[in-house]
Amino acid sequence: MASSRTIPHSSIPLIIHQTWKDTKVDRWPQALAQGVEKWLGYAAVGGNASMAYFLWLDKGCKQLIAESEPQIVDIVDALPLQAEKSDVFRVVVLNSIGGIYGDIDTVPLRSPVLWLNETDISPWTDTETGKTYSTTSNTSPSVSRPIQLLLGIEGDNDPKSDAYWRMGYNYHVQLTQWAFASAPHHPILDRVISAFTQRVNQLAKAYGGNVTAAARAGELKKEDPLKLAGPEAITAAAMTWLQEKAGLSPGRGRYGNMGSNPVTDPAARVWHGGQGSWKTIDLKGLVTGSSIK
């Protein structure tokens, strides 16, 4: 499946993806229904601003993973939490189909058609290295390369302080995956899937490589969900790829402390209600998580 229509200045298809356990909208919490209505409202706009909208149920999620990433089907089935399966699915659906993913409790503050403008793609200079980056091709400066991945900032803290871990983050600048957008087959998303697969297989080694046996023994429950395919996994994949390909890390540049700006900021794209937020504490090796996704 592919889309010939994309977010302006990008190769990201105008396809919205969300997941939930059923389609009984009359039984949904009001806040969720209102958020979905907002997404649908933007999708249903006529002309070039219209978008496709998919609400994926559990069965459809499993089918897509089986078709797109068959090597991880057993691994995903063995995950102890539905929230973890959802984390994997959102990466797989954008990596295979492409488009915009938003948690069911998100509210778009503007249409995805307006998520990128000329200012967003203008050249910028890394203040630490002095190197300038732009979307134009190195070989053909007059040719602009389309944006292929959009990631938001969840936590943005001073790298010289310990505020990041006091706030529950593993990185000074931590990216989010409760809403993001991508063209199909982006190398950062490939890395997330690969790292997730390798980590679970590593946990299963003591059980002869049997992931199901490892899950029954409780090994997968010991793993922090944020690190498997959650925000930490996205951040780690983005950081390593950017460092290798461009020599920079997320968070440096002209935008500064964007992660702590209010929802009224002109640059805000999506609001998150926190329906599926993780609460993680790491004291003396104890890691626990909770979710109401």
mmCIF file of C-alpha atoms in Angstrom:
data_model
loop_
_atom_site.group_PDB
_atom_site.id
_atom_site.type_symbol
_atom_site.label_atom_id
_atom_site.label_comp_id
_atom_site.label_asym_id
_atom_site.label_seq_id
_atom_site.Cartn_x
_atom_site.Cartn_y
_atom_site.Cartn_z
ATOM 1 C CA MET A 1 0.000 0.000 0.000
ATOM 2 C CA ALA A 2 1.328 3.434 -0.861
ATOM 3 C CA SER A 3 0.043 6.976 -1.170
ATOM 4 C CA SER A 4 0.777 9.344 -4.033
ATOM 5 C CA ARG A 5 -0.123 12.260 -1.762
ATOM 6 C CA THR A 6 2.207 13.371 0.982
ATOM 7 C CA ILE A 7 2.729 15.998 3.676
ATOM 8 C CA PRO A 8 4.146 19.032 1.816
ATOM 9 C CA HIS A 9 7.958 19.137 1.788
ATOM 10 C CA SER A 10 8.053 15.429 2.647
ATOM 11 C CA SER A 11 7.635 11.915 1.302
ATOM 12 C CA ILE A 12 5.331 11.020 4.219
ATOM 13 C CA PRO A 13 1.956 9.694 2.989
ATOM 14 C CA LEU A 14 -1.197 11.478 4.100
ATOM 15 C CA ILE A 15 -2.484 8.435 5.975
ATOM 16 C CA ILE A 16 -3.492 8.607 9.644
ATOM 17 C CA HIS A 17 -3.099 5.478 11.800
ATOM 18 C CA GLN A 18 -4.589 4.926 15.261
ATOM 19 C CA THR A 19 -5.295 1.814 17.340
ATOM 20 C CA TRP A 20 -7.939 0.850 19.861
ATOM 21 C CA LYS A 21 -9.605 -2.281 21.220
ATOM 22 C CA ASP A 22 -13.007 -1.793 19.565
ATOM 23 C CA THR A 23 -15.146 0.471 17.384
ATOM 24 C CA LYS A 24 -17.949 0.945 19.912
ATOM 25 C CA VAL A 25 -17.539 4.686 19.953
ATOM 26 C CA ASP A 26 -20.587 5.215 22.163
ATOM 27 C CA ARG A 27 -18.734 3.381 24.950
ATOM 28 C CA TRP A 28 -15.442 5.220 24.582
ATOM 29 C CA PRO A 29 -14.342 7.818 27.126
ATOM 30 C CA GLN A 30 -15.504 11.194 25.854
ATOM 31 C CA ALA A 31 -11.977 12.582 25.591
ATOM 32 C CA LEU A 32 -10.900 9.745 23.276
ATOM 33 C CA ALA A 33 -13.924 10.130 21.031
ATOM 34 C CA GLN A 34 -13.334 13.866 20.750
ATOM 35 C CA GLY A 35 -9.688 13.340 19.820
ATOM 36 C CA VAL A 36 -10.536 10.818 17.109
ATOM 37 C CA GLU A 37 -13.245 13.160 15.827
ATOM 38 C CA LYS A 38 -10.607 15.870 15.450
ATOM 39 C CA TRP A 39 -8.319 13.551 13.459
ATOM 40 C CA LEU A 40 -11.250 12.486 11.275
ATOM 41 C CA GLY A 41 -12.248 16.096 10.775
ATOM 42 C CA TYR A 42 -8.854 16.893 9.299
ATOM 43 C CA ALA A 43 -8.907 13.705 7.224
ATOM 44 C CA ALA A 44 -12.323 14.484 5.740
ATOM 45 C CA VAL A 45 -11.435 17.969 4.509
ATOM 46 C CA GLY A 46 -11.921 18.143 0.769
ATOM 47 C CA GLY A 47 -9.330 18.680 -1.927
ATOM 48 C CA ASN A 48 -5.595 18.233 -1.473
ATOM 49 C CA ALA A 49 -5.872 18.519 2.320
ATOM 50 C CA SER A 50 -7.856 15.270 2.658
ATOM 51 C CA MET A 51 -6.253 12.161 4.166
ATOM 52 C CA ALA A 52 -6.931 8.465 4.615
ATOM 53 C CA TYR A 53 -7.766 7.311 8.142
ATOM 54 C CA PHE A 54 -7.272 3.834 9.623
ATOM 55 C CA LEU A 55 -8.407 2.681 13.056
ATOM 56 C CA TRP A 56 -6.565 -0.575 13.649
ATOM 57 C CA LEU A 57 -8.008 -3.232 15.962
ATOM 58 C CA ASP A 58 -5.947 -6.013 17.553
ATOM 59 C CA LYS A 59 -6.666 -8.506 14.758
ATOM 60 C CA GLY A 60 -5.624 -6.065 12.059
ATOM 61 C CA CYS A 61 -2.461 -5.163 13.954
ATOM 62 C CA LYS A 62 -1.463 -8.819 14.151
ATOM 63 C CA GLN A 63 -2.176 -9.328 10.446
ATOM 64 C CA LEU A 64 -0.055 -6.371 9.403
ATOM 65 C CA ILE A 65 2.880 -7.479 11.544
ATOM 66 C CA ALA A 66 2.593 -11.002 10.103
ATOM 67 C CA GLU A 67 2.688 -9.620 6.556
ATOM 68 C CA SER A 68 5.329 -6.931 7.062
ATOM 69 C CA GLU A 69 7.654 -8.380 9.723
ATOM 70 C CA PRO A 70 6.908 -12.137 9.930
ATOM 71 C CA GLN A 71 10.135 -12.782 11.838
ATOM 72 C CA ILE A 72 8.812 -10.955 14.908
ATOM 73 C CA VAL A 73 5.294 -12.453 15.099
ATOM 74 C CA ASP A 74 6.164 -14.924 17.873
ATOM 75 C CA ILE A 75 8.111 -12.254 19.727
ATOM 76 C CA VAL A 76 5.217 -9.799 19.686
ATOM 77 C CA ASP A 77 2.751 -12.518 20.719
ATOM 78 C CA ALA A 78 4.962 -13.308 23.718
ATOM 79 C CA LEU A 79 5.049 -9.738 25.028
ATOM 80 C CA PRO A 80 3.263 -9.590 28.395
ATOM 81 C CA LEU A 81 1.617 -6.188 27.937
ATOM 82 C CA GLN A 82 -0.737 -4.948 25.243
ATOM 83 C CA ALA A 83 0.956 -1.558 25.475
ATOM 84 C CA GLU A 84 4.235 -3.167 24.367
ATOM 85 C CA LYS A 85 2.517 -4.771 21.379
ATOM 86 C CA SER A 86 1.075 -1.383 20.495
ATOM 87 C CA ASP A 87 4.547 0.176 20.685
ATOM 88 C CA VAL A 88 5.846 -2.355 18.182
ATOM 89 C CA PHE A 89 2.846 -2.024 15.882
ATOM 90 C CA ARG A 90 3.117 1.737 15.471
ATOM 91 C CA VAL A 91 6.718 1.399 14.310
ATOM 92 C CA VAL A 92 5.840 -1.449 11.942
ATOM 93 C CA VAL A 93 2.829 0.292 10.391
ATOM 94 C CA LEU A 94 4.769 3.466 9.616
ATOM 95 C CA ASN A 95 7.770 1.513 8.393
ATOM 96 C CA SER A 96 5.672 -0.639 6.065
ATOM 97 C CA ILE A 97 2.901 1.732 4.933
ATOM 98 C CA GLY A 98 4.052 5.136 6.079
ATOM 99 C CA GLY A 99 1.927 8.005 7.328
ATOM 100 C CA ILE A 100 1.062 9.660 10.623
ATOM 101 C CA TYR A 101 0.569 7.761 13.883
ATOM 102 C CA GLY A 102 -1.172 9.258 16.903
ATOM 103 C CA ASP A 103 -2.140 7.573 20.168
ATOM 104 C CA ILE A 104 -5.896 7.347 20.639
ATOM 105 C CA ASP A 105 -5.666 10.021 23.344
ATOM 106 C CA THR A 106 -3.912 12.592 21.170
ATOM 107 C CA VAL A 107 -5.516 15.675 19.672
ATOM 108 C CA PRO A 108 -4.031 17.266 16.537
ATOM 109 C CA LEU A 109 -3.571 21.011 16.990
ATOM 110 C CA ARG A 110 -3.289 21.536 13.260
ATOM 111 C CA SER A 111 -3.812 19.386 10.194
ATOM 112 C CA PRO A 112 -0.805 17.175 9.337
ATOM 113 C CA VAL A 113 -0.922 18.867 5.940
ATOM 114 C CA LEU A 114 0.382 21.958 7.763
ATOM 115 C CA TRP A 115 2.995 20.231 9.899
ATOM 116 C CA LEU A 116 5.891 21.400 7.723
ATOM 117 C CA ASN A 117 6.533 24.833 6.255
ATOM 118 C CA GLU A 118 9.370 26.750 4.633
ATOM 119 C CA THR A 119 10.842 27.721 8.007
ATOM 120 C CA ASP A 120 11.071 24.085 9.080
ATOM 121 C CA ILE A 121 13.157 23.132 6.062
ATOM 122 C CA SER A 122 15.433 26.175 5.955
ATOM 123 C CA PRO A 123 19.169 25.590 6.586
ATOM 124 C CA TRP A 124 20.368 25.637 10.205
ATOM 125 C CA THR A 125 23.761 25.573 11.880
ATOM 126 C CA ASP A 126 24.827 23.347 14.772
ATOM 127 C CA THR A 127 26.144 25.803 17.362
ATOM 128 C CA GLU A 128 28.571 23.227 18.789
ATOM 129 C CA THR A 129 30.197 22.099 15.561
ATOM 130 C CA GLY A 130 29.543 25.070 13.286
ATOM 131 C CA LYS A 131 28.307 22.696 10.588
ATOM 132 C CA THR A 132 25.312 23.744 8.501
ATOM 133 C CA TYR A 133 22.559 21.307 7.542
ATOM 134 C CA SER A 134 19.827 21.658 4.947
ATOM 135 C CA THR A 135 17.363 19.631 2.902
ATOM 136 C CA THR A 136 19.123 20.371 -0.368
ATOM 137 C CA SER A 137 21.130 17.680 -2.105
ATOM 138 C CA ASN A 138 24.909 17.762 -1.687
ATOM 139 C CA THR A 139 25.380 16.971 -5.369
ATOM 140 C CA SER A 140 22.543 19.183 -6.649
ATOM 141 C CA PRO A 141 22.080 22.205 -4.349
ATOM 142 C CA SER A 142 18.998 23.324 -6.285
ATOM 143 C CA VAL A 143 17.223 20.022 -5.555
ATOM 144 C CA SER A 144 15.468 19.742 -2.194
ATOM 145 C CA ARG A 145 15.366 16.339 -0.513
ATOM 146 C CA PRO A 146 11.961 15.590 1.031
ATOM 147 C CA ILE A 147 11.610 15.097 4.787
ATOM 148 C CA GLN A 148 11.168 11.401 5.601
ATOM 149 C CA LEU A 149 10.680 11.290 9.380
ATOM 150 C CA LEU A 150 9.086 13.585 11.972
ATOM 151 C CA LEU A 151 9.730 12.951 15.680
ATOM 152 C CA GLY A 152 8.624 15.101 18.589
ATOM 153 C CA ILE A 153 10.548 15.938 21.757
ATOM 154 C CA GLU A 154 9.111 14.451 24.946
ATOM 155 C CA GLY A 155 11.789 15.575 27.385
ATOM 156 C CA ASP A 156 14.352 18.333 26.886
ATOM 157 C CA ASN A 157 16.738 18.895 29.791
ATOM 158 C CA ASP A 158 20.037 20.625 30.407
ATOM 159 C CA PRO A 159 22.760 18.049 29.610
ATOM 160 C CA LYS A 160 24.836 19.448 32.481
ATOM 161 C CA SER A 161 22.185 18.608 35.086
ATOM 162 C CA ASP A 162 20.578 15.446 36.456
ATOM 163 C CA ALA A 163 17.065 16.763 35.779
ATOM 164 C CA TYR A 164 16.442 14.204 33.039
ATOM 165 C CA TRP A 165 16.505 11.133 35.285
ATOM 166 C CA ARG A 166 14.657 12.961 38.042
ATOM 167 C CA MET A 167 11.873 13.428 35.489
ATOM 168 C CA GLY A 168 11.946 9.741 34.568
ATOM 169 C CA TYR A 169 13.902 9.997 31.320
ATOM 170 C CA ASN A 170 16.911 7.976 30.250
ATOM 171 C CA TYR A 171 18.268 10.717 27.977
ATOM 172 C CA HIS A 172 18.690 14.471 28.404
ATOM 173 C CA VAL A 173 16.749 14.893 25.183
ATOM 174 C CA GLN A 174 14.173 12.137 24.804
ATOM 175 C CA LEU A 175 12.000 11.740 21.736
ATOM 176 C CA THR A 176 8.415 10.606 21.677
ATOM 177 C CA GLN A 177 6.461 7.967 19.795
ATOM 178 C CA TRP A 178 2.940 8.714 20.994
ATOM 179 C CA ALA A 179 2.741 10.734 17.792
ATOM 180 C CA PHE A 180 5.171 10.656 14.889
ATOM 181 C CA ALA A 181 5.197 10.463 11.112
ATOM 182 C CA SER A 182 7.372 8.654 8.608
ATOM 183 C CA ALA A 183 7.828 7.624 5.026
ATOM 184 C CA PRO A 184 7.992 3.842 4.549
ATOM 185 C CA HIS A 185 11.247 2.023 5.289
ATOM 186 C CA HIS A 186 13.107 4.694 7.203
ATOM 187 C CA PRO A 187 16.481 3.458 8.550
ATOM 188 C CA ILE A 188 15.731 4.747 12.063
ATOM 189 C CA LEU A 189 12.553 2.665 12.249
ATOM 190 C CA ASP A 190 14.478 -0.283 10.821
ATOM 191 C CA ARG A 191 16.886 0.125 13.732
ATOM 192 C CA VAL A 192 14.088 0.152 16.286
ATOM 193 C CA ILE A 193 12.684 -3.123 14.942
ATOM 194 C CA SER A 194 16.131 -4.703 14.718
ATOM 195 C CA ALA A 195 17.147 -3.666 18.249
ATOM 196 C CA PHE A 196 13.808 -4.866 19.644
ATOM 197 C CA THR A 197 14.208 -8.250 17.953
ATOM 198 C CA GLN A 198 17.791 -8.667 19.116
ATOM 199 C CA ARG A 199 16.983 -7.756 22.711
ATOM 200 C CA VAL A 200 14.081 -10.201 23.079
ATOM 201 C CA ASN A 201 16.055 -12.969 21.392
ATOM 202 C CA GLN A 202 18.892 -12.260 23.816
ATOM 203 C CA LEU A 203 16.512 -12.686 26.752
ATOM 204 C CA ALA A 204 15.354 -15.994 25.266
ATOM 205 C CA LYS A 205 18.871 -17.446 24.902
ATOM 206 C CA ALA A 206 18.761 -19.046 28.331
ATOM 207 C CA TYR A 207 15.628 -20.888 27.190
ATOM 208 C CA GLY A 208 17.075 -22.324 24.009
ATOM 209 C CA GLY A 209 15.914 -19.348 22.001
ATOM 210 C CA ASN A 210 12.277 -20.079 22.830
ATOM 211 C CA VAL A 211 10.676 -16.678 23.310
ATOM 212 C CA THR A 212 7.429 -18.163 24.591
ATOM 213 C CA ALA A 213 9.298 -20.115 27.271
ATOM 214 C CA ALA A 214 11.186 -16.981 28.273
ATOM 215 C CA ALA A 215 7.890 -15.115 28.581
ATOM 216 C CA ARG A 216 6.356 -17.859 30.718
ATOM 217 C CA ALA A 217 9.378 -17.685 33.012
ATOM 218 C CA GLY A 218 8.772 -13.968 33.462
ATOM 219 C CA GLU A 219 11.908 -12.796 31.666
ATOM 220 C CA LEU A 220 10.062 -10.332 29.422
ATOM 221 C CA LYS A 221 8.284 -8.767 32.389
ATOM 222 C CA LYS A 222 11.654 -7.738 33.793
ATOM 223 C CA GLU A 223 12.431 -5.638 30.738
ATOM 224 C CA ASP A 224 11.561 -1.947 30.799
ATOM 225 C CA PRO A 225 8.869 -1.450 28.103
ATOM 226 C CA LEU A 226 10.198 2.027 27.382
ATOM 227 C CA LYS A 227 13.461 0.496 26.196
ATOM 228 C CA LEU A 228 11.988 -2.290 24.051
ATOM 229 C CA ALA A 229 10.045 -0.249 21.505
ATOM 230 C CA GLY A 230 8.972 2.819 23.466
ATOM 231 C CA PRO A 231 10.343 6.374 23.592
ATOM 232 C CA GLU A 232 13.788 5.268 24.768
ATOM 233 C CA ALA A 233 14.071 2.841 21.859
ATOM 234 C CA ILE A 234 13.107 5.541 19.355
ATOM 235 C CA THR A 235 15.555 7.984 20.953
ATOM 236 C CA ALA A 236 18.441 5.504 20.956
ATOM 237 C CA ALA A 237 17.855 4.596 17.303
ATOM 238 C CA ALA A 238 17.617 8.232 16.234
ATOM 239 C CA MET A 239 20.704 9.277 18.195
ATOM 240 C CA THR A 240 22.937 6.533 16.855
ATOM 241 C CA TRP A 241 21.769 7.032 13.273
ATOM 242 C CA LEU A 242 22.197 10.813 13.397
ATOM 243 C CA GLN A 243 25.620 10.524 14.995
ATOM 244 C CA GLU A 244 26.769 8.073 12.332
ATOM 245 C CA LYS A 245 25.239 9.841 9.330
ATOM 246 C CA ALA A 246 25.326 13.507 10.268
ATOM 247 C CA GLY A 247 27.509 13.836 13.350
ATOM 248 C CA LEU A 248 24.811 15.370 15.548
ATOM 249 C CA SER A 249 22.376 14.402 18.300
ATOM 250 C CA PRO A 250 18.677 15.265 18.779
ATOM 251 C CA GLY A 251 18.027 18.528 20.573
ATOM 252 C CA ARG A 252 20.916 20.716 19.404
ATOM 253 C CA GLY A 253 20.180 23.629 17.126
ATOM 254 C CA ARG A 254 18.047 26.721 16.838
ATOM 255 C CA TYR A 255 14.914 25.419 18.535
ATOM 256 C CA GLY A 256 16.462 25.134 21.989
ATOM 257 C CA ASN A 257 14.273 23.890 24.809
ATOM 258 C CA MET A 258 11.274 22.837 22.706
ATOM 259 C CA GLY A 259 10.351 19.886 24.894
ATOM 260 C CA SER A 260 9.046 22.090 27.706
ATOM 261 C CA ASN A 261 7.118 24.634 25.666
ATOM 262 C CA PRO A 262 3.344 24.952 26.277
ATOM 263 C CA VAL A 263 0.613 23.508 24.085
ATOM 264 C CA THR A 264 -0.178 27.052 22.931
ATOM 265 C CA ASP A 265 3.253 27.410 21.331
ATOM 266 C CA PRO A 266 2.923 28.173 17.589
ATOM 267 C CA ALA A 267 5.212 25.239 16.803
ATOM 268 C CA ALA A 268 3.020 22.667 18.606
ATOM 269 C CA ARG A 269 1.482 20.016 16.347
ATOM 270 C CA VAL A 270 -0.177 17.473 18.653
ATOM 271 C CA TRP A 271 -1.467 17.401 22.234
ATOM 272 C CA HIS A 272 -1.202 14.200 24.289
ATOM 273 C CA GLY A 273 -3.707 13.409 27.012
ATOM 274 C CA GLY A 274 -1.479 10.860 28.730
ATOM 275 C CA GLN A 275 -4.008 8.000 28.539
ATOM 276 C CA GLY A 276 -1.172 5.547 27.949
ATOM 277 C CA SER A 277 1.693 7.143 29.828
ATOM 278 C CA TRP A 278 4.352 5.029 31.528
ATOM 279 C CA LYS A 279 5.442 5.508 35.114
ATOM 280 C CA THR A 280 8.920 4.073 35.575
ATOM 281 C CA ILE A 281 11.200 4.013 38.596
ATOM 282 C CA ASP A 282 14.639 2.488 38.748
ATOM 283 C CA LEU A 283 15.875 2.043 42.324
ATOM 284 C CA LYS A 284 18.436 -0.599 43.257
ATOM 285 C CA GLY A 285 17.806 -2.462 40.019
ATOM 286 C CA LEU A 286 14.015 -2.505 40.385
ATOM 287 C CA VAL A 287 12.172 -1.425 37.246
ATOM 288 C CA THR A 288 8.390 -1.320 37.112
ATOM 289 C CA GLY A 289 5.922 -0.010 34.562
ATOM 290 C CA SER A 290 2.201 0.614 34.363
ATOM 291 C CA SER A 291 -0.075 1.491 31.492
ATOM 292 C CA ILE A 292 -3.746 1.952 30.848
ATOM 293 C CA LYS A 293 -3.541 1.811 27.081
#
